[in-house]
mmCIF file of C-alpha atoms and ligand atoms in Angstrom:
data_model
loop_
_atom_site.group_PDB
_atom_site.id
_atom_site.type_symbol
_atom_site.label_atom_id
_atom_site.label_comp_id
_atom_site.label_asym_id
_atom_site.label_seq_id
_atom_site.Cartn_x
_atom_site.Cartn_y
_atom_site.Cartn_z
ATOM 1 C CA VAL C 1 0.000 0.000 0.000
ATOM 2 C CA PHE C 2 1.403 3.369 -1.032
ATOM 3 C CA GLY C 3 -0.507 6.640 -1.486
ATOM 4 C CA ILE C 4 0.310 9.944 -3.147
ATOM 5 C CA TYR C 5 -1.373 13.113 -1.839
ATOM 6 C CA ILE C 6 -1.268 16.286 -3.958
ATOM 7 C CA HIS C 7 -2.379 19.591 -2.432
ATOM 8 C CA TRP C 8 -3.916 22.396 -4.504
ATOM 9 C CA PRO C 9 -3.953 25.410 -2.175
ATOM 10 C CA PHE C 10 -6.331 27.792 -3.976
ATOM 11 C CA CYS C 11 -10.025 28.587 -3.545
ATOM 12 C CA VAL C 12 -12.394 31.111 -5.111
ATOM 13 C CA SER C 13 -13.144 32.453 -1.628
ATOM 14 C CA LYS C 14 -12.431 31.467 1.947
ATOM 15 C CA CYS C 15 -15.294 29.739 3.793
ATOM 16 C CA PRO C 16 -15.784 31.148 7.310
ATOM 17 C CA TYR C 17 -15.366 27.767 9.076
ATOM 18 C CA CYS C 18 -12.354 26.470 7.160
ATOM 19 C CA ASP C 19 -8.808 26.270 8.509
ATOM 20 C CA PHE C 20 -7.414 24.134 5.717
ATOM 21 C CA ASN C 21 -4.375 25.431 3.862
ATOM 22 C CA SER C 22 -6.339 27.382 1.276
ATOM 23 C CA HIS C 23 -5.691 30.784 -0.231
ATOM 24 C CA VAL C 24 -7.447 33.199 -2.529
ATOM 25 C CA ARG C 25 -5.283 34.558 -5.360
ATOM 26 C CA GLU C 26 -6.300 36.721 -8.260
ATOM 27 C CA LYS C 27 -4.004 34.917 -10.645
ATOM 28 C CA VAL C 28 -2.272 31.547 -10.611
ATOM 29 C CA ASP C 29 0.519 30.699 -13.056
ATOM 30 C CA HIS C 30 -0.698 27.207 -13.948
ATOM 31 C CA ALA C 31 2.312 26.327 -16.104
ATOM 32 C CA TYR C 32 4.682 27.160 -13.267
ATOM 33 C CA TRP C 33 2.603 25.161 -10.776
ATOM 34 C CA GLU C 34 2.590 22.189 -13.114
ATOM 35 C CA LYS C 35 6.360 22.318 -13.449
ATOM 36 C CA SER C 36 6.837 22.642 -9.677
ATOM 37 C CA LEU C 37 4.436 19.850 -8.690
ATOM 38 C CA LEU C 38 6.134 17.561 -11.231
ATOM 39 C CA GLN C 39 9.494 18.574 -9.830
ATOM 40 C CA GLU C 40 8.453 17.649 -6.290
ATOM 41 C CA LEU C 41 7.087 14.303 -7.514
ATOM 42 C CA SER C 42 10.470 13.700 -9.194
ATOM 43 C CA TYR C 43 12.227 14.346 -5.895
ATOM 44 C CA TRP C 44 10.362 11.393 -4.351
ATOM 45 C CA LEU C 45 10.852 9.073 -7.289
ATOM 46 C CA PRO C 46 14.297 7.624 -6.439
ATOM 47 C CA LEU C 47 13.330 7.392 -2.741
ATOM 48 C CA THR C 48 10.193 5.334 -3.402
ATOM 49 C CA GLN C 49 10.887 3.782 -6.788
ATOM 50 C CA GLY C 50 9.330 0.410 -7.405
ATOM 51 C CA ARG C 51 6.630 0.870 -4.762
ATOM 52 C CA GLU C 52 3.183 0.058 -6.112
ATOM 53 C CA VAL C 53 0.913 3.107 -5.932
ATOM 54 C CA THR C 54 -2.547 2.187 -4.629
ATOM 55 C CA SER C 55 -4.129 5.646 -4.399
ATOM 56 C CA VAL C 56 -3.706 9.226 -5.526
ATOM 57 C CA PHE C 57 -5.652 12.030 -3.848
ATOM 58 C CA PHE C 58 -5.990 15.619 -5.079
ATOM 59 C CA GLY C 59 -6.989 17.597 -1.994
ATOM 60 C CA GLY C 60 -7.276 21.246 -1.136
ATOM 61 C CA GLY C 61 -8.106 23.991 -1.245
ATOM 62 C CA THR C 62 -10.178 23.404 -4.344
ATOM 63 C CA PRO C 63 -8.524 20.966 -6.761
ATOM 64 C CA SER C 64 -11.514 21.202 -9.108
ATOM 65 C CA LEU C 65 -10.037 24.606 -10.026
ATOM 66 C CA MET C 66 -6.968 22.856 -11.478
ATOM 67 C CA PRO C 67 -6.893 22.817 -15.257
ATOM 68 C CA PRO C 68 -7.705 19.218 -16.326
ATOM 69 C CA THR C 69 -4.534 19.236 -18.454
ATOM 70 C CA LEU C 70 -2.496 19.822 -15.280
ATOM 71 C CA VAL C 71 -4.279 16.970 -13.493
ATOM 72 C CA HIS C 72 -3.656 14.785 -16.529
ATOM 73 C CA SER C 73 0.027 15.592 -16.615
ATOM 74 C CA LEU C 74 0.482 14.682 -12.905
ATOM 75 C CA ILE C 75 -1.438 11.418 -13.297
ATOM 76 C CA SER C 76 0.558 10.495 -16.422
ATOM 77 C CA PHE C 77 3.807 11.198 -14.624
ATOM 78 C CA ILE C 78 2.788 8.924 -11.744
ATOM 79 C CA LYS C 79 1.571 6.166 -14.043
ATOM 80 C CA SER C 80 4.708 6.170 -16.145
ATOM 81 C CA ASN C 81 7.184 6.294 -13.260
ATOM 82 C CA TRP C 82 5.736 4.097 -10.509
ATOM 83 C CA PRO C 83 4.092 0.704 -10.851
ATOM 84 C CA CYS C 84 0.390 1.234 -10.193
ATOM 85 C CA ALA C 85 -2.213 -1.102 -8.720
ATOM 86 C CA GLU C 86 -4.751 -2.383 -11.197
ATOM 87 C CA ASN C 87 -7.551 -0.794 -9.195
ATOM 88 C CA LEU C 88 -5.633 2.451 -8.568
ATOM 89 C CA GLU C 89 -8.020 4.911 -6.866
ATOM 90 C CA ILE C 90 -7.652 8.519 -8.046
ATOM 91 C CA THR C 91 -9.807 10.931 -6.024
ATOM 92 C CA LEU C 92 -10.268 14.652 -6.551
ATOM 93 C CA GLU C 93 -12.080 17.050 -4.214
ATOM 94 C CA ALA C 94 -14.495 19.308 -6.049
ATOM 95 C CA ASN C 95 -16.723 22.229 -5.252
ATOM 96 C CA PRO C 96 -20.174 22.046 -6.806
ATOM 97 C CA SER C 97 -20.377 25.418 -8.535
ATOM 98 C CA SER C 98 -21.468 25.272 -12.145
ATOM 99 C CA VAL C 99 -18.125 26.548 -13.438
ATOM 100 C CA GLU C 100 -16.431 23.552 -11.894
ATOM 101 C CA ALA C 101 -19.095 21.009 -12.771
ATOM 102 C CA ASN C 102 -18.457 21.894 -16.413
ATOM 103 C CA ARG C 103 -14.969 20.480 -15.972
ATOM 104 C CA PHE C 104 -15.961 17.146 -14.471
ATOM 105 C CA GLN C 105 -15.959 15.320 -17.788
ATOM 106 C CA ALA C 106 -12.468 16.557 -18.638
ATOM 107 C CA LEU C 107 -11.252 15.605 -15.148
ATOM 108 C CA ALA C 108 -12.615 12.088 -15.629
ATOM 109 C CA GLN C 109 -10.847 11.898 -18.985
ATOM 110 C CA ALA C 110 -7.655 13.039 -17.265
ATOM 111 C CA GLY C 111 -7.829 9.866 -15.166
ATOM 112 C CA VAL C 112 -9.730 10.851 -12.008
ATOM 113 C CA ASN C 113 -11.995 7.919 -11.121
ATOM 114 C CA ARG C 114 -13.506 9.109 -7.829
ATOM 115 C CA LEU C 115 -14.990 12.534 -7.100
ATOM 116 C CA SER C 116 -15.547 13.933 -3.630
ATOM 117 C CA LEU C 117 -18.019 16.826 -3.732
ATOM 118 C CA GLY C 118 -18.208 19.512 -1.046
ATOM 119 C CA ILE C 119 -21.983 19.892 -0.875
ATOM 120 C CA GLN C 120 -22.078 20.709 2.913
ATOM 121 C CA ALA C 121 -25.828 21.393 3.252
ATOM 122 C CA LEU C 122 -29.027 20.627 1.362
ATOM 123 C CA ASN C 123 -30.810 23.959 1.694
ATOM 124 C CA ASP C 124 -29.983 27.490 0.597
ATOM 125 C CA LYS C 125 -30.282 29.076 4.027
ATOM 126 C CA ASP C 126 -27.587 26.867 5.550
ATOM 127 C CA LEU C 127 -25.384 27.039 2.457
ATOM 128 C CA LYS C 128 -25.475 30.798 2.846
ATOM 129 C CA PHE C 129 -24.672 30.578 6.547
ATOM 130 C CA LEU C 130 -21.688 28.356 5.702
ATOM 131 C CA GLY C 131 -20.500 30.988 3.234
ATOM 132 C CA ARG C 132 -20.663 28.645 0.273
ATOM 133 C CA LYS C 133 -20.578 29.986 -3.269
ATOM 134 C CA HIS C 134 -23.055 27.417 -4.575
ATOM 135 C CA ASN C 135 -26.779 27.055 -3.993
ATOM 136 C CA PHE C 136 -28.791 23.891 -3.597
ATOM 137 C CA ALA C 137 -29.858 23.755 -7.267
ATOM 138 C CA GLU C 138 -26.214 23.852 -8.319
ATOM 139 C CA ALA C 139 -25.368 21.104 -5.849
ATOM 140 C CA LEU C 140 -28.039 18.866 -7.373
ATOM 141 C CA GLN C 141 -26.743 19.562 -10.823
ATOM 142 C CA ALA C 142 -23.144 18.838 -9.809
ATOM 143 C CA LEU C 143 -24.238 15.526 -8.275
ATOM 144 C CA GLU C 144 -25.962 14.627 -11.526
ATOM 145 C CA ILE C 145 -22.886 15.424 -13.613
ATOM 146 C CA ALA C 146 -20.628 13.568 -11.164
ATOM 147 C CA ARG C 147 -22.814 10.489 -11.402
ATOM 148 C CA ALA C 148 -22.628 10.592 -15.202
ATOM 149 C CA HIS C 149 -18.838 10.778 -15.392
ATOM 150 C CA PHE C 150 -17.275 9.023 -12.419
ATOM 151 C CA PRO C 151 -17.517 5.346 -11.500
ATOM 152 C CA ARG C 152 -17.393 6.374 -7.823
ATOM 153 C CA PHE C 153 -18.476 9.553 -6.078
ATOM 154 C CA SER C 154 -18.876 10.827 -2.561
ATOM 155 C CA PHE C 155 -19.989 14.065 -0.979
ATOM 156 C CA ASP C 156 -19.418 15.965 2.242
ATOM 157 C CA LEU C 157 -22.032 17.369 4.599
ATOM 158 C CA ILE C 158 -21.478 19.520 7.671
ATOM 159 C CA TYR C 159 -23.979 19.069 10.521
ATOM 160 C CA ALA C 160 -24.622 20.448 13.997
ATOM 161 C CA ARG C 161 -25.438 23.820 12.461
ATOM 162 C CA PRO C 162 -27.279 26.558 14.394
ATOM 163 C CA HIS C 163 -30.875 25.580 15.202
ATOM 164 C CA GLN C 164 -30.560 22.206 13.479
ATOM 165 C CA SER C 165 -33.009 19.778 15.041
ATOM 166 C CA VAL C 166 -32.671 16.007 14.926
ATOM 167 C CA GLN C 167 -35.795 15.963 12.775
ATOM 168 C CA ASP C 168 -34.344 18.433 10.231
ATOM 169 C CA TRP C 169 -31.095 16.509 10.070
ATOM 170 C CA LEU C 170 -32.785 13.181 9.657
ATOM 171 C CA GLN C 171 -34.756 14.559 6.733
ATOM 172 C CA GLU C 172 -31.602 15.890 5.196
ATOM 173 C CA LEU C 173 -29.852 12.539 5.626
ATOM 174 C CA GLU C 174 -32.739 10.741 3.946
ATOM 175 C CA TYR C 175 -32.530 13.190 1.079
ATOM 176 C CA ALA C 176 -28.750 12.768 0.896
ATOM 177 C CA PHE C 177 -29.120 9.013 0.780
ATOM 178 C CA SER C 178 -31.451 9.259 -2.217
ATOM 179 C CA PHE C 179 -28.674 10.729 -4.383
ATOM 180 C CA GLY C 180 -27.170 7.278 -4.816
ATOM 181 C CA SER C 181 -23.529 7.971 -4.003
ATOM 182 C CA ASP C 182 -21.398 5.091 -2.733
ATOM 183 C CA HIS C 183 -19.761 7.117 0.050
ATOM 184 C CA LEU C 184 -20.692 9.982 2.358
ATOM 185 C CA SER C 185 -18.579 12.093 4.726
ATOM 186 C CA VAL C 186 -20.470 13.833 7.525
ATOM 187 C CA TYR C 187 -18.538 16.267 9.671
ATOM 188 C CA GLN C 188 -19.723 17.985 12.791
ATOM 189 C CA LEU C 189 -19.216 21.755 12.457
ATOM 190 C CA THR C 190 -16.191 22.703 14.520
ATOM 191 C CA ILE C 191 -15.092 26.220 15.341
ATOM 192 C CA GLU C 192 -11.426 26.428 14.423
ATOM 193 C CA PRO C 193 -9.144 29.145 15.831
ATOM 194 C CA GLY C 194 -8.203 31.770 13.285
ATOM 195 C CA THR C 195 -11.366 31.421 11.185
ATOM 196 C CA ALA C 196 -14.113 34.020 10.645
ATOM 197 C CA PHE C 197 -16.540 31.731 12.514
ATOM 198 C CA HIS C 198 -14.235 31.752 15.512
ATOM 199 C CA THR C 199 -14.587 35.511 15.869
ATOM 200 C CA ALA C 200 -18.313 35.514 15.110
ATOM 201 C CA TYR C 201 -19.026 32.653 17.505
ATOM 202 C CA HIS C 202 -17.192 34.330 20.365
ATOM 203 C CA ARG C 203 -19.086 37.535 19.658
ATOM 204 C CA LYS C 204 -22.223 35.415 20.081
ATOM 205 C CA GLU C 205 -23.391 36.137 16.531
ATOM 206 C CA PHE C 206 -24.675 32.574 16.379
ATOM 207 C CA GLU C 207 -25.142 29.614 18.665
ATOM 208 C CA LEU C 208 -24.377 25.958 18.102
ATOM 209 C CA PRO C 209 -26.094 22.849 19.434
ATOM 210 C CA ASN C 210 -24.838 22.053 22.941
ATOM 211 C CA GLU C 211 -22.887 18.897 23.772
ATOM 212 C CA GLU C 212 -25.973 16.835 24.439
ATOM 213 C CA GLU C 213 -27.702 17.934 21.240
ATOM 214 C CA SER C 214 -24.533 17.286 19.243
ATOM 215 C CA ALA C 215 -24.240 13.794 20.697
ATOM 216 C CA LEU C 216 -27.830 13.124 19.673
ATOM 217 C CA LEU C 217 -27.139 14.357 16.139
ATOM 218 C CA PHE C 218 -24.068 12.080 15.965
ATOM 219 C CA GLU C 219 -26.088 9.069 17.120
ATOM 220 C CA THR C 220 -28.853 9.909 14.658
ATOM 221 C CA THR C 221 -26.314 9.987 11.829
ATOM 222 C CA GLN C 222 -24.741 6.683 12.834
ATOM 223 C CA GLY C 223 -28.093 4.966 13.342
ATOM 224 C CA TYR C 224 -29.752 6.165 10.163
ATOM 225 C CA LEU C 225 -26.817 5.498 7.847
ATOM 226 C CA GLN C 226 -26.116 2.108 9.400
ATOM 227 C CA LYS C 227 -29.698 1.067 8.691
ATOM 228 C CA ALA C 228 -29.546 2.483 5.188
ATOM 229 C CA GLY C 229 -26.562 0.223 4.349
ATOM 230 C CA PHE C 230 -23.976 2.988 4.763
ATOM 231 C CA PRO C 231 -22.187 1.963 7.953
ATOM 232 C CA ALA C 232 -19.509 4.225 9.399
ATOM 233 C CA TYR C 233 -16.054 2.768 8.727
ATOM 234 C CA GLU C 234 -14.506 5.830 10.387
ATOM 235 C CA ILE C 235 -15.999 8.377 12.791
ATOM 236 C CA SER C 236 -17.198 10.719 10.028
ATOM 237 C CA ASN C 237 -17.028 8.476 6.978
ATOM 238 C CA HIS C 238 -19.701 6.146 5.706
ATOM 239 C CA ALA C 239 -19.660 3.855 2.691
ATOM 240 C CA LYS C 240 -21.399 0.975 1.057
ATOM 241 C CA PRO C 241 -19.204 -1.997 1.939
ATOM 242 C CA GLY C 242 -16.370 -2.168 -0.596
ATOM 243 C CA PHE C 243 -16.523 1.555 -1.407
ATOM 244 C CA GLU C 244 -14.396 2.893 1.451
ATOM 245 C CA CYS C 245 -11.881 5.537 0.402
ATOM 246 C CA GLN C 246 -8.622 3.594 0.035
ATOM 247 C CA HIS C 247 -6.535 6.725 0.282
ATOM 248 C CA ASN C 248 -7.950 7.817 3.621
ATOM 249 C CA LEU C 249 -7.716 4.238 4.894
ATOM 250 C CA THR C 250 -3.996 4.458 4.138
ATOM 251 C CA TYR C 251 -3.691 7.307 6.687
ATOM 252 C CA TRP C 252 -5.819 5.645 9.333
ATOM 253 C CA ARG C 253 -4.128 2.262 8.926
ATOM 254 C CA TYR C 254 -0.796 4.031 9.213
ATOM 255 C CA ARG C 255 0.542 2.931 5.843
ATOM 256 C CA ASP C 256 2.957 4.948 3.739
ATOM 257 C CA TYR C 257 2.085 7.980 1.641
ATOM 258 C CA ILE C 258 3.967 10.960 0.292
ATOM 259 C CA GLY C 259 2.589 14.519 0.352
ATOM 260 C CA ILE C 260 3.217 16.917 -2.556
ATOM 261 C CA GLY C 261 2.376 20.637 -2.634
ATOM 262 C CA PRO C 262 2.074 23.422 -0.037
ATOM 263 C CA GLY C 263 1.402 22.209 3.510
ATOM 264 C CA ALA C 264 1.201 18.547 2.472
ATOM 265 C CA HIS C 265 2.223 15.936 5.058
ATOM 266 C CA GLY C 266 3.696 12.516 4.432
ATOM 267 C CA ARG C 267 4.556 9.351 6.356
ATOM 268 C CA VAL C 268 7.081 7.398 4.387
ATOM 269 C CA THR C 269 9.581 4.629 5.019
ATOM 270 C CA ILE C 270 13.047 5.326 3.660
ATOM 271 C CA ASP C 271 15.821 2.776 4.321
ATOM 272 C CA ASN C 272 13.615 0.882 6.781
ATOM 273 C CA GLN C 273 12.864 3.988 8.820
ATOM 274 C CA LYS C 274 9.509 5.764 8.838
ATOM 275 C CA HIS C 275 9.726 9.548 8.388
ATOM 276 C CA ALA C 276 7.253 12.352 9.015
ATOM 277 C CA THR C 277 7.426 14.970 6.272
ATOM 278 C CA ARG C 278 5.815 18.387 5.927
ATOM 279 C CA CYS C 279 5.994 20.973 3.156
ATOM 280 C CA HIS C 280 5.925 24.744 3.641
ATOM 281 C CA ARG C 281 2.341 25.995 3.838
ATOM 282 C CA ALA C 282 2.633 29.290 1.968
ATOM 283 C CA PRO C 283 2.114 28.744 -1.783
ATOM 284 C CA GLU C 284 4.725 31.295 -2.857
ATOM 285 C CA VAL C 285 7.357 30.064 -0.379
ATOM 286 C CA TRP C 286 6.715 26.470 -1.395
ATOM 287 C CA LEU C 287 7.246 27.435 -5.057
ATOM 288 C CA GLU C 288 10.490 29.173 -4.185
ATOM 289 C CA LYS C 289 11.756 26.186 -2.214
ATOM 290 C CA VAL C 290 10.948 23.745 -4.999
ATOM 291 C CA HIS C 291 12.732 26.038 -7.419
ATOM 292 C CA GLU C 292 15.815 26.215 -5.185
ATOM 293 C CA GLN C 293 16.064 22.706 -3.754
ATOM 294 C CA GLY C 294 13.765 20.498 -5.834
ATOM 295 C CA HIS C 295 11.224 20.021 -3.033
ATOM 296 C CA GLY C 296 9.184 22.161 -0.632
ATOM 297 C CA LEU C 297 9.955 20.179 2.531
ATOM 298 C CA VAL C 298 10.525 22.029 5.782
ATOM 299 C CA GLU C 299 10.442 18.863 7.893
ATOM 300 C CA ASN C 300 11.608 15.312 7.291
ATOM 301 C CA ILE C 301 12.144 13.591 10.619
ATOM 302 C CA PRO C 302 12.643 9.937 11.565
ATOM 303 C CA LEU C 303 9.937 8.684 13.937
ATOM 304 C CA THR C 304 10.838 6.689 17.057
ATOM 305 C CA SER C 305 8.885 3.547 18.041
ATOM 306 C CA GLU C 306 7.124 5.622 20.657
ATOM 307 C CA ASP C 307 6.108 8.260 18.093
ATOM 308 C CA ARG C 308 4.854 5.548 15.777
ATOM 309 C CA LEU C 309 2.785 3.894 18.472
ATOM 310 C CA SER C 310 1.211 7.162 19.482
ATOM 311 C CA GLU C 311 0.396 8.082 15.870
ATOM 312 C CA MET C 312 -1.017 4.621 15.189
ATOM 313 C CA LEU C 313 -3.393 4.964 18.131
ATOM 314 C CA LEU C 314 -4.460 8.453 17.112
ATOM 315 C CA MET C 315 -5.253 7.362 13.561
ATOM 316 C CA GLY C 316 -6.381 3.770 14.024
ATOM 317 C CA LEU C 317 -8.898 4.286 16.814
ATOM 318 C CA ARG C 318 -10.938 6.397 14.403
ATOM 319 C CA LEU C 319 -11.616 3.244 12.422
ATOM 320 C CA LYS C 320 -14.504 0.912 13.119
ATOM 321 C CA GLU C 321 -12.130 -2.036 12.502
ATOM 322 C CA GLY C 322 -9.727 -0.613 15.109
ATOM 323 C CA ILE C 323 -6.025 -1.459 15.137
ATOM 324 C CA SER C 324 -4.571 -4.899 14.682
ATOM 325 C CA ILE C 325 -2.346 -5.859 17.601
ATOM 326 C CA ASP C 326 -0.058 -7.724 15.176
ATOM 327 C CA ARG C 327 0.338 -4.572 13.111
ATOM 328 C CA ILE C 328 1.374 -2.628 16.217
ATOM 329 C CA LEU C 329 4.083 -5.239 16.784
ATOM 330 C CA THR C 330 5.455 -5.101 13.236
ATOM 331 C CA GLU C 331 5.212 -1.306 13.015
ATOM 332 C CA THR C 332 6.631 -0.435 16.439
ATOM 333 C CA GLY C 333 8.140 -3.584 17.965
ATOM 334 C CA TYR C 334 5.793 -3.254 20.974
ATOM 335 C CA ASP C 335 3.636 -6.057 22.343
ATOM 336 C CA PHE C 336 0.638 -3.834 23.007
ATOM 337 C CA TRP C 337 -1.249 -5.885 25.604
ATOM 338 C CA SER C 338 1.812 -6.081 27.797
ATOM 339 C CA LEU C 339 2.056 -2.265 27.798
ATOM 340 C CA PHE C 340 -1.564 -1.529 28.466
ATOM 341 C CA ASN C 341 -2.768 -1.447 32.060
ATOM 342 C CA SER C 342 -5.242 -4.355 32.316
ATOM 343 C CA LYS C 343 -7.380 -2.550 34.885
ATOM 344 C CA ARG C 344 -7.935 0.310 32.455
ATOM 345 C CA ARG C 345 -8.693 -2.136 29.682
ATOM 346 C CA GLN C 346 -11.380 -3.725 31.862
ATOM 347 C CA ASN C 347 -12.803 -0.334 32.817
ATOM 348 C CA LEU C 348 -13.147 0.697 29.193
ATOM 349 C CA GLU C 349 -14.839 -2.598 28.357
ATOM 350 C CA LYS C 350 -17.196 -2.289 31.307
ATOM 351 C CA GLU C 351 -18.225 1.192 30.251
ATOM 352 C CA GLU C 352 -18.820 -0.126 26.741
ATOM 353 C CA LEU C 353 -16.220 2.158 25.227
ATOM 354 C CA LEU C 354 -13.869 -0.644 24.121
ATOM 355 C CA ILE C 355 -14.904 -3.804 22.281
ATOM 356 C CA PRO C 356 -13.513 -6.952 23.934
ATOM 357 C CA SER C 357 -11.075 -8.514 21.456
ATOM 358 C CA SER C 358 -7.612 -9.979 21.759
ATOM 359 C CA SER C 359 -6.611 -9.387 18.134
ATOM 360 C CA HIS C 360 -7.711 -5.744 17.807
ATOM 361 C CA LEU C 361 -7.853 -2.590 19.847
ATOM 362 C CA LYS C 362 -11.192 -1.144 18.774
ATOM 363 C CA LEU C 363 -13.699 1.279 20.194
ATOM 364 C CA THR C 364 -17.463 1.136 20.284
ATOM 365 C CA SER C 365 -19.411 3.950 18.658
ATOM 366 C CA GLN C 366 -19.695 5.609 22.102
ATOM 367 C CA GLY C 367 -15.960 5.215 22.555
ATOM 368 C CA GLN C 368 -15.372 6.928 19.229
ATOM 369 C CA GLN C 369 -17.625 9.782 20.207
ATOM 370 C CA LYS C 370 -15.370 10.351 23.207
ATOM 371 C CA LEU C 371 -12.214 9.622 21.248
ATOM 372 C CA ASN C 372 -10.038 12.317 22.787
ATOM 373 C CA SER C 373 -10.615 11.376 26.392
ATOM 374 C CA VAL C 374 -10.448 7.626 25.681
ATOM 375 C CA LEU C 375 -7.187 8.134 23.830
ATOM 376 C CA THR C 376 -5.668 10.062 26.726
ATOM 377 C CA TYR C 377 -6.900 7.426 29.167
ATOM 378 C CA ILE C 378 -5.185 4.678 27.154
ATOM 379 C CA GLN C 379 -1.984 6.586 26.436
ATOM 380 C CA ASP C 380 -1.456 7.770 29.995
ATOM 381 C CA SER C 381 -1.372 4.186 31.214
ATOM 382 C CA LEU C 382 1.157 2.810 28.714
ATOM 383 C CA THR C 383 4.435 1.682 30.231
ATOM 384 C CA LEU C 384 6.943 2.269 27.453
HETATM 385 C C1 LIG F 1 -10.592 20.619 2.266
HETATM 386 S S1 LIG F 1 -12.262 20.673 2.512
HETATM 387 C C2 LIG F 1 -13.048 20.306 0.977
HETATM 388 C C3 LIG F 1 -12.647 20.705 -0.280
HETATM 389 C C4 LIG F 1 -13.492 21.628 -1.083
HETATM 390 N N1 LIG F 1 -12.763 22.845 -1.166
HETATM 391 C C5 LIG F 1 -14.838 21.974 -0.515
HETATM 392 O O1 LIG F 1 -14.943 22.969 0.172
HETATM 393 O O2 LIG F 1 -15.775 21.282 -0.829
HETATM 394 C C6 LIG F 1 -12.684 19.123 3.225
HETATM 395 C C7 LIG F 1 -13.979 19.060 3.993
HETATM 396 O O3 LIG F 1 -13.762 19.316 5.348
HETATM 397 C C8 LIG F 1 -14.956 19.736 5.943
HETATM 398 N N2 LIG F 1 -14.650 20.842 6.868
HETATM 399 C C9 LIG F 1 -13.735 21.804 6.717
HETATM 400 N N3 LIG F 1 -13.711 22.613 7.786
HETATM 401 C C10 LIG F 1 -14.652 22.144 8.650
HETATM 402 C C11 LIG F 1 -15.128 22.558 9.949
HETATM 403 N N4 LIG F 1 -14.632 23.622 10.557
HETATM 404 N N5 LIG F 1 -16.094 21.825 10.539
HETATM 405 C C12 LIG F 1 -16.594 20.743 9.919
HETATM 406 N N6 LIG F 1 -16.199 20.326 8.706
HETATM 407 C C13 LIG F 1 -15.246 21.014 8.077
HETATM 408 C C14 LIG F 1 -15.897 20.144 4.834
HETATM 409 O O4 LIG F 1 -16.974 19.253 4.774
HETATM 410 C C15 LIG F 1 -15.050 20.039 3.596
HETATM 411 O O5 LIG F 1 -15.778 19.576 2.494
HETATM 412 S S1 LIG F 2 -14.048 24.561 2.673
HETATM 413 FE FE1 LIG F 2 -13.149 24.125 0.698
HETATM 414 S S2 LIG F 2 -13.713 25.921 -0.600
HETATM 415 FE FE2 LIG F 2 -14.045 26.528 1.489
HETATM 416 S S3 LIG F 2 -12.106 27.546 2.035
HETATM 417 FE FE3 LIG F 2 -11.971 25.401 2.735
HETATM 418 S S4 LIG F 2 -10.967 24.354 1.111
HETATM 419 FE FE4 LIG F 2 -11.690 26.307 0.253
#
């Protein structure tokens, strides 16, 4: 398993809730970006040559703003320089405005075989609140075009919006289900520091559901989608069995991937040692670095066994399948059960936060809802 992540850092406008590495620029020199992204891919080639690529993911920002010819040139470069899995998954994140939907066919021809659409809400009032540039009619149209051109498509929704009742949300979920995608990501609205919503929220310009209401909305989501044949395979990600996003599974299962483009992260094994990599976030600085040194990395550090264990827990506990104890041993050298305080293990099982299993460390749905505190509870007891 080996993934390639490519970050496109530009958006038409900045959404008030978003703290992703996205920037608004009047003009983007596409030819120069193409050259630089290819150059950074070339940097990784000798370090990872011969590894079979299982997924490519164009994330953002708004990668649907990339010229399809640029997407095509990156995909061709990957396909002609690395061996690729027969069922190579190539995902691209897209916004559903009509300008972008007009490009979907060309993006499919460029080799993208999975589209992830940022729909976010299914009514105009909430789309406006979320600062989106598209309306509901455009979202429906984009879904239609996506269905026509891509063998697989998914979309994102944000819930726990102001005044959203369980009843409203349930109706929206039913509607969402009727669109016939094979995958759905549902994120609870979070107020991130540094965003416009952060300021507005603290000025009390709007209110969000309280903890209890949010928990109810989470349970409603899990229950409804489970029954509809879209079980959660990760806290916020649901799919028909067999349609899970292979690229995101690569992160959560703690397998290797490289990250190309501004702010991209990677976890990659070089000479039997796993490294954490990070590129410079600012688009212009990243370009300059690639120009000067052939890559935009500002960090490339070897990870200790302890680091790897802690990252594996952080990622793997998000998954319904949990973490294989054998995998922990091969990845870190640790025999997990001998590190983990048995009293705490029993407590978690008693409180129905941990599923009893000797082969896997896996949380119940309630455990996942309280992921942060459960994680701390487990980590604090490990005797490394
Ligand atoms: C990088 S963005 C998506 C790409 C694309 N530009 C878009 O907006 O559709 C990934 C997803 O994260 C989710 N997201 C971003 N910020 C969020 C927040 N503060 N709370 C909840 N979900 C958020 C949104 O659903 C978004 O579609
Ligand atoms: S949510 Fe998407 S479109 Fe909005 S600023 Fe973030 S990356 Fe850009």
